[in-house]
Each structure stands twice: as structure tokens, then as C-alpha cells.
Coordinates of C-alpha atoms in Angstrom, one line a residue:
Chain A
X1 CA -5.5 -98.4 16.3
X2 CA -6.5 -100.8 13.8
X3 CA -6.2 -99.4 10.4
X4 CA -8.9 -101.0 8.6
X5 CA -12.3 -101.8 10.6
X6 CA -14.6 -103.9 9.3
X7 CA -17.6 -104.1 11.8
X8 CA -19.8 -107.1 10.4
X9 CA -18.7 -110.4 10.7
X10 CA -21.9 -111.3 8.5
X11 CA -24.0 -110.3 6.4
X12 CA -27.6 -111.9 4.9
X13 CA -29.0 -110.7 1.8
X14 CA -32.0 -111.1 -0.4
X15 CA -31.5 -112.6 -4.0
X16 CA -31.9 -109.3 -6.1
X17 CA -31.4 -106.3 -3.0
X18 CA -29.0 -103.8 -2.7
X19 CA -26.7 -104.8 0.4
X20 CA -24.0 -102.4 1.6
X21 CA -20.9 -103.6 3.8
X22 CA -19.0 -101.2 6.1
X23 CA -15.6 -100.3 5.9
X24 CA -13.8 -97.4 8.1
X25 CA -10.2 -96.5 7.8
X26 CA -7.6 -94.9 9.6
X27 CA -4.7 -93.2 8.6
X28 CA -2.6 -89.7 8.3
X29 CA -1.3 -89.7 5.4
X30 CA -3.2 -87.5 2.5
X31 CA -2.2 -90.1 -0.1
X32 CA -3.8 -93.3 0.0
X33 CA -6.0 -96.1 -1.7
X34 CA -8.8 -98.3 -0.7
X35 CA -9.4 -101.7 -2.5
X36 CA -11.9 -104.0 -1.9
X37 CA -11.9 -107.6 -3.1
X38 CA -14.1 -110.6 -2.8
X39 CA -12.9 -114.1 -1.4
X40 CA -15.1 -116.6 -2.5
X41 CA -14.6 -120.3 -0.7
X42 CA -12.2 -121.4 -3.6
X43 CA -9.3 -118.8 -1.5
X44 CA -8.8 -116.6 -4.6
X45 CA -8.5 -112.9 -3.9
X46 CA -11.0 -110.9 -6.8
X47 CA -10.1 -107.1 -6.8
X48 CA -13.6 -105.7 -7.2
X49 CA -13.3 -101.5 -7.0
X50 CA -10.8 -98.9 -6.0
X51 CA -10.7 -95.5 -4.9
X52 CA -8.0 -92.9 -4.3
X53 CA -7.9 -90.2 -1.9
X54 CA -7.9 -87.6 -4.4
X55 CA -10.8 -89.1 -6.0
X56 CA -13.5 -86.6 -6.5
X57 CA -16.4 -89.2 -7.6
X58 CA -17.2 -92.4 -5.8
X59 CA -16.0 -95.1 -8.1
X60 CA -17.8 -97.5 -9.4
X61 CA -17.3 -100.9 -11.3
X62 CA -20.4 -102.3 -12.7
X63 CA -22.9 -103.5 -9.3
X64 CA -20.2 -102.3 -7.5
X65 CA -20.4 -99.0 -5.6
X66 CA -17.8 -96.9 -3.2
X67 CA -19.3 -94.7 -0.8
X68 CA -16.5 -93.1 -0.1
X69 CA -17.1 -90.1 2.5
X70 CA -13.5 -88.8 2.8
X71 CA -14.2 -86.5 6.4
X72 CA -15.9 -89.7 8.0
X73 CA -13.2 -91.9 6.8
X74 CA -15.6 -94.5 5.4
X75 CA -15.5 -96.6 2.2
X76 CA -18.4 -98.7 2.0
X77 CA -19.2 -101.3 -0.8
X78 CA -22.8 -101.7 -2.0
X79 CA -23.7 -104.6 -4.1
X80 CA -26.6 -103.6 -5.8
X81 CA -29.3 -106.7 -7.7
X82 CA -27.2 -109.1 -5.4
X83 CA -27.0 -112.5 -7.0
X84 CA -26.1 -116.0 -5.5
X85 CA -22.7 -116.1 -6.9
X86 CA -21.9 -112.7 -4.7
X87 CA -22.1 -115.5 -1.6
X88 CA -18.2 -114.9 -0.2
X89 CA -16.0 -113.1 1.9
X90 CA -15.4 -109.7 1.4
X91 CA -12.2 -107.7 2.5
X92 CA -11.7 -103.6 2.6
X93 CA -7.7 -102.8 2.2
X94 CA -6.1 -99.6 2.4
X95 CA -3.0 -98.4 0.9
X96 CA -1.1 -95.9 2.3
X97 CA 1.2 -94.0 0.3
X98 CA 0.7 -92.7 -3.3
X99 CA 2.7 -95.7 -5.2
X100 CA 0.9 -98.8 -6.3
X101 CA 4.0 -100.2 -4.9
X102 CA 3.1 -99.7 -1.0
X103 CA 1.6 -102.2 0.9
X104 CA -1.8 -103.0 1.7
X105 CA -3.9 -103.7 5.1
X106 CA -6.2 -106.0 4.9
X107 CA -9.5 -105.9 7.8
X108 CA -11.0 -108.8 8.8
X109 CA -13.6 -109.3 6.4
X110 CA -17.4 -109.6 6.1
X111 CA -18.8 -112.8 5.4
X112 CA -22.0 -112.1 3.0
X113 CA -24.6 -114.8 1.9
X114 CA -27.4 -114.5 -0.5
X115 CA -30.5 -116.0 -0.4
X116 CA -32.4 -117.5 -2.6
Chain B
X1 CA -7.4 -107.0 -15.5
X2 CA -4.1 -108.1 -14.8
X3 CA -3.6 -112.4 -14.3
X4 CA -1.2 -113.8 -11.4
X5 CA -0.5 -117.3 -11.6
X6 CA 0.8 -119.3 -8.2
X7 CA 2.1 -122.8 -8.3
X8 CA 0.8 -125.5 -6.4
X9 CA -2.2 -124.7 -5.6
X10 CA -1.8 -127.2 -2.9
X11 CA 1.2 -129.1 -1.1
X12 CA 1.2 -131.5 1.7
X13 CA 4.9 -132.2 3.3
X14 CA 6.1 -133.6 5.8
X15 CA 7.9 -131.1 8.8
X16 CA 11.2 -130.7 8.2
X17 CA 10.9 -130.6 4.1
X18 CA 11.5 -127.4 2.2
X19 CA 8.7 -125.9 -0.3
X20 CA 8.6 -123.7 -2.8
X21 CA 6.2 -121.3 -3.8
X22 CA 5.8 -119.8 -7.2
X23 CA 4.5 -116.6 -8.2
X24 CA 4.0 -115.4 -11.8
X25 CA 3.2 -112.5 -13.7
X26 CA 1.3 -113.9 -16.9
X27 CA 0.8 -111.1 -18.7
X28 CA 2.9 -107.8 -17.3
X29 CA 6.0 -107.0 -15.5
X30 CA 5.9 -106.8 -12.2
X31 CA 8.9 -104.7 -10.4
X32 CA 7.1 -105.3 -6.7
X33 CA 4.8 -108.5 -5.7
X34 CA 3.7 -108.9 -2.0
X35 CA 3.4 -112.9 0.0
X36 CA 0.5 -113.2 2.7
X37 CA -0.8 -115.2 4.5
X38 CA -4.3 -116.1 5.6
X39 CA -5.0 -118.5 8.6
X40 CA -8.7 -119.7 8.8
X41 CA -11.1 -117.5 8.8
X42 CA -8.4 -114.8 9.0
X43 CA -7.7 -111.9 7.4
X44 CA -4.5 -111.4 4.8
X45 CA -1.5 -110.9 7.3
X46 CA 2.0 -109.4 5.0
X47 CA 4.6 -111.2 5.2
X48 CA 6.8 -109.3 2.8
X49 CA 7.8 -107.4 -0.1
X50 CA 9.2 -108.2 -3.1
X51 CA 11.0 -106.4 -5.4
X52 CA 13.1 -107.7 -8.6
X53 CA 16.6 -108.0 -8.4
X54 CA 16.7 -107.1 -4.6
X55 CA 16.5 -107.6 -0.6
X56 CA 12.6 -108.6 0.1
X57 CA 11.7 -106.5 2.8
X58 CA 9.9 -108.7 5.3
X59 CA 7.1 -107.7 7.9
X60 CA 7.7 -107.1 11.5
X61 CA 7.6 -110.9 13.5
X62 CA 8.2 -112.7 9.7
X63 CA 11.6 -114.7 10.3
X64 CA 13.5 -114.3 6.1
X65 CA 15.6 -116.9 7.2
X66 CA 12.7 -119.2 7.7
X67 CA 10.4 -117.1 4.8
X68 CA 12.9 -117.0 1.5
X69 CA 11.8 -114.7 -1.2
X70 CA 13.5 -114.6 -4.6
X71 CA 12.5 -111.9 -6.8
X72 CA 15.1 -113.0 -10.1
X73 CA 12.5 -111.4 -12.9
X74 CA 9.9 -109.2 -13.6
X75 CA 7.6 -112.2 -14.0
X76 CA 8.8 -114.3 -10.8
X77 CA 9.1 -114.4 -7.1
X78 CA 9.2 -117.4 -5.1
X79 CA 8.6 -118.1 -1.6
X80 CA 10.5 -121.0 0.3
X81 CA 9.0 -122.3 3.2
X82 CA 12.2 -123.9 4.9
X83 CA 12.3 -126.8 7.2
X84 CA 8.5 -126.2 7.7
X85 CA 6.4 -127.1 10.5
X86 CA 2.8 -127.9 11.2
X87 CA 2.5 -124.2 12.6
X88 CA 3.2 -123.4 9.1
X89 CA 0.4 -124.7 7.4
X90 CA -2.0 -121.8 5.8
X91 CA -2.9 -120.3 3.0
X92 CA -0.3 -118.5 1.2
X93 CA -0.8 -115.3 -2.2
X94 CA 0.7 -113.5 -3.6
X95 CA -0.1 -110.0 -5.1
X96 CA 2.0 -108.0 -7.9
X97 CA 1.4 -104.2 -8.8
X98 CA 1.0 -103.2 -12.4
X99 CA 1.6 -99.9 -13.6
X100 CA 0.5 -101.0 -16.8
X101 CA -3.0 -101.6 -15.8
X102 CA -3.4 -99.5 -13.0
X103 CA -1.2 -97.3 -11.2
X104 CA -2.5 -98.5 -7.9
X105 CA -4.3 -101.8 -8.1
X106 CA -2.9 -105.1 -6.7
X107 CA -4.2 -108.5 -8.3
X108 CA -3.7 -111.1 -6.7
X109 CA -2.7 -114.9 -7.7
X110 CA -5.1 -118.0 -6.7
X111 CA -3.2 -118.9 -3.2
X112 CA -1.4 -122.0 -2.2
X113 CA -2.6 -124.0 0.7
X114 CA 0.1 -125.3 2.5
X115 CA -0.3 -128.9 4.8
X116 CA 2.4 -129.7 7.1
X117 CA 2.0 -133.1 8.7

């Protein structure tokens, strides 16, 4: 089973919306992180949020939002006032584990442009 | 956050030449740093682990002998792309964990896009 679904290849967005991309995660093990990052066409990988298992509260980083729902094993980002320079790919990675040390899984992305 | 420097940011070769990848931490220590790599319009695939002052631990299907990783510091691994071939050509980051920012987070260096002609 893959370990890290992303279901939307792509995503369109009105300058200014809220826009939220879907994530879903497998795994067994009580300890883990999700990341997500943003890959913008220059290739550089831009850690955006994080959220740990144990988490209590979604986390959030500025226009960035986790939905995480722990019992549905979902982590959705939502962009919120999306802006034209959001336009990129963007990945949901899991780590499993409880060291920042572990490896991460990367799923396939979600490819999101904003319009004008 | 944390900044990861890689060096080149691009390299063409020609197959059969060696390349070398750099990988620095600019402004921690990093004991573990990760190398993917990203084929087009691809997702990140592991290629292995790094940790300073040992073994890499490489990925399932990643040949080391083919894949070198030097981990001498806590503020540089390198990756050798040995006698490389046009198969070889992608995209490859580099990551490195930093307890000192974050007990979990990963940041990752710009990428180096490798051409083999």
C-alpha cells in the first residue's frame, strides 16, 4: 500500500481563495510526522508546516493550515488568500518513527496554479 | 529555518565521467542528511542515508557502489555519481535534520540537475 496518497494531480485556484490539497497516510506505527513542502519550478524543496502524531492542535504556519484528522489518517494543507507566487508543486511526506533522523516518503505531489 | 547549500546546481558530463555532489550544512550540524532523487514530474525517491563518520545506508534497488556517499563532517556529505550514464541524469537533494531547529524537520538543499550525454 502506498504510504502517502496524494489524490490530485492538479489543482486551479482563484487569486485570493482558500484552496485545500489532500493528503492521506498510511502507516502502524504511533510515532510519526507529516511535512509538507512546496516545489516551485526552480526544483528547490520549501518545508512549509509540520505536524506530529502526538499533536493535539492542527499546526499552523502563517496561510498555512494542517487539517490533521488523526482517526481518518488525513493531513490536508489549506492555503488560505492564495497568491500567484503559491503557483508550484506541492508534496505531503510522512515520517515514520519518532527521530527527526528517520526517513521521509514523499507522494506524488499536487500541482497547484493560481489565477489571476 | 535551517539553510542547506548543494554544489553545482547543474553539471553536464559526458557517460563514463565521475561527479561529485556536495551537500552542506551552512549554519548547524547535521549528524544525518538524506540524497533523492526526482525524475520528471516525479516524486522524491530515497536513495540513502547519511550519517557522519559512518556506512550510508542506501535504499532498497540503489547500487552504493555506483551511488558513493561520504559523510566526513557534521557540515558535509557528498554524493559521487560514478562512471555515470544517460539513465542517470535527474534531479538530485539533499536533506539534513537539525535538532537544533527542530526535532523533526528536514530542510532541504536547492538540488543538482544532473545531464549525462
Amino acid at each position: 500500500a502506498q504510504k502517502i496518497t496524494q489524490t490530485q494531480p492538479g489543482m486551479f485556484v482563484q487569486e485570493k481563495e482558500a484552496v485545500t490539497l489532500d493528503c492521506t497516510y498510511d502507516t502502524s506505527d504511533p510515532s510519526y510526522g507529516l511535512f509538507w513542502y512546496k516545489q516551485p519550478s526552480s526544483g528547490e524543496m520549501i518545508f512549509l508546516i509540520y505536524q506530529g502524531s502526538y499533536d493535539q492542535q492542527n499546526a499552523t504556519e502563517g496561510r498555512y493550515s494542517l487539517n490533521f484528522q488523526k482517526a481518518r489518517k488525513s493531513a490536508n494543507l489549506v492555503i488560505s488568500a492564495s497568491q500567484l507566487g503559491d503557483s508550484a508543486m506541492y508534496f505531503c511526506a510522512m515520517r515514520e518513527g519518532p527521530g527527526g533522523y528517520q526517513k521521509v516518503t514523499f507522494g506524488i505531489g499536487t500541482k497547484l496554479q493560481v489565477i489571476p | 529555518g535551517a539553510v542547506v547549500s548543494q554544489h553545482p546546481s547543474r553539471v553536464i558530463c559526458k557517460s563514463g565521467t565521475s561527479v561529485k555532489i556536495e551537500c552542506r550544512s551552512l549554519d548547524f550540524q547535521a549528524t544525518t542528511m538524506f540524497w533523492y532523487r526526482q525524475f520528471p514530474k516525479q516524486s522524491l525517491m530515497l536513495m540513502a542515508t547519511s550519517n557522519e563518520g559512518s556506512k550510508a545506508t542506501y535504499e532498497q534497488g540503489v547500487e552504493k557502489d555506483k551511488f558513493l556517499i561520504n559523510h566526513a563532517s557534521l557540515t558535509l556529505s557528498t554524493l559521487t555519481v560514478t562512471s555515470a550514464h544517460p539513465e542517470d541524469s535527474s534531479f538530485y537533494i539533499c536533506s539534513s535534520h537539525s535538532g537544533e531547529f527542530s526535532t523533526d524537520t528536514q530542510y532541504f538543499g536547492p538540488g543538482t540537475r544532473l545531464t549525462v550525454l
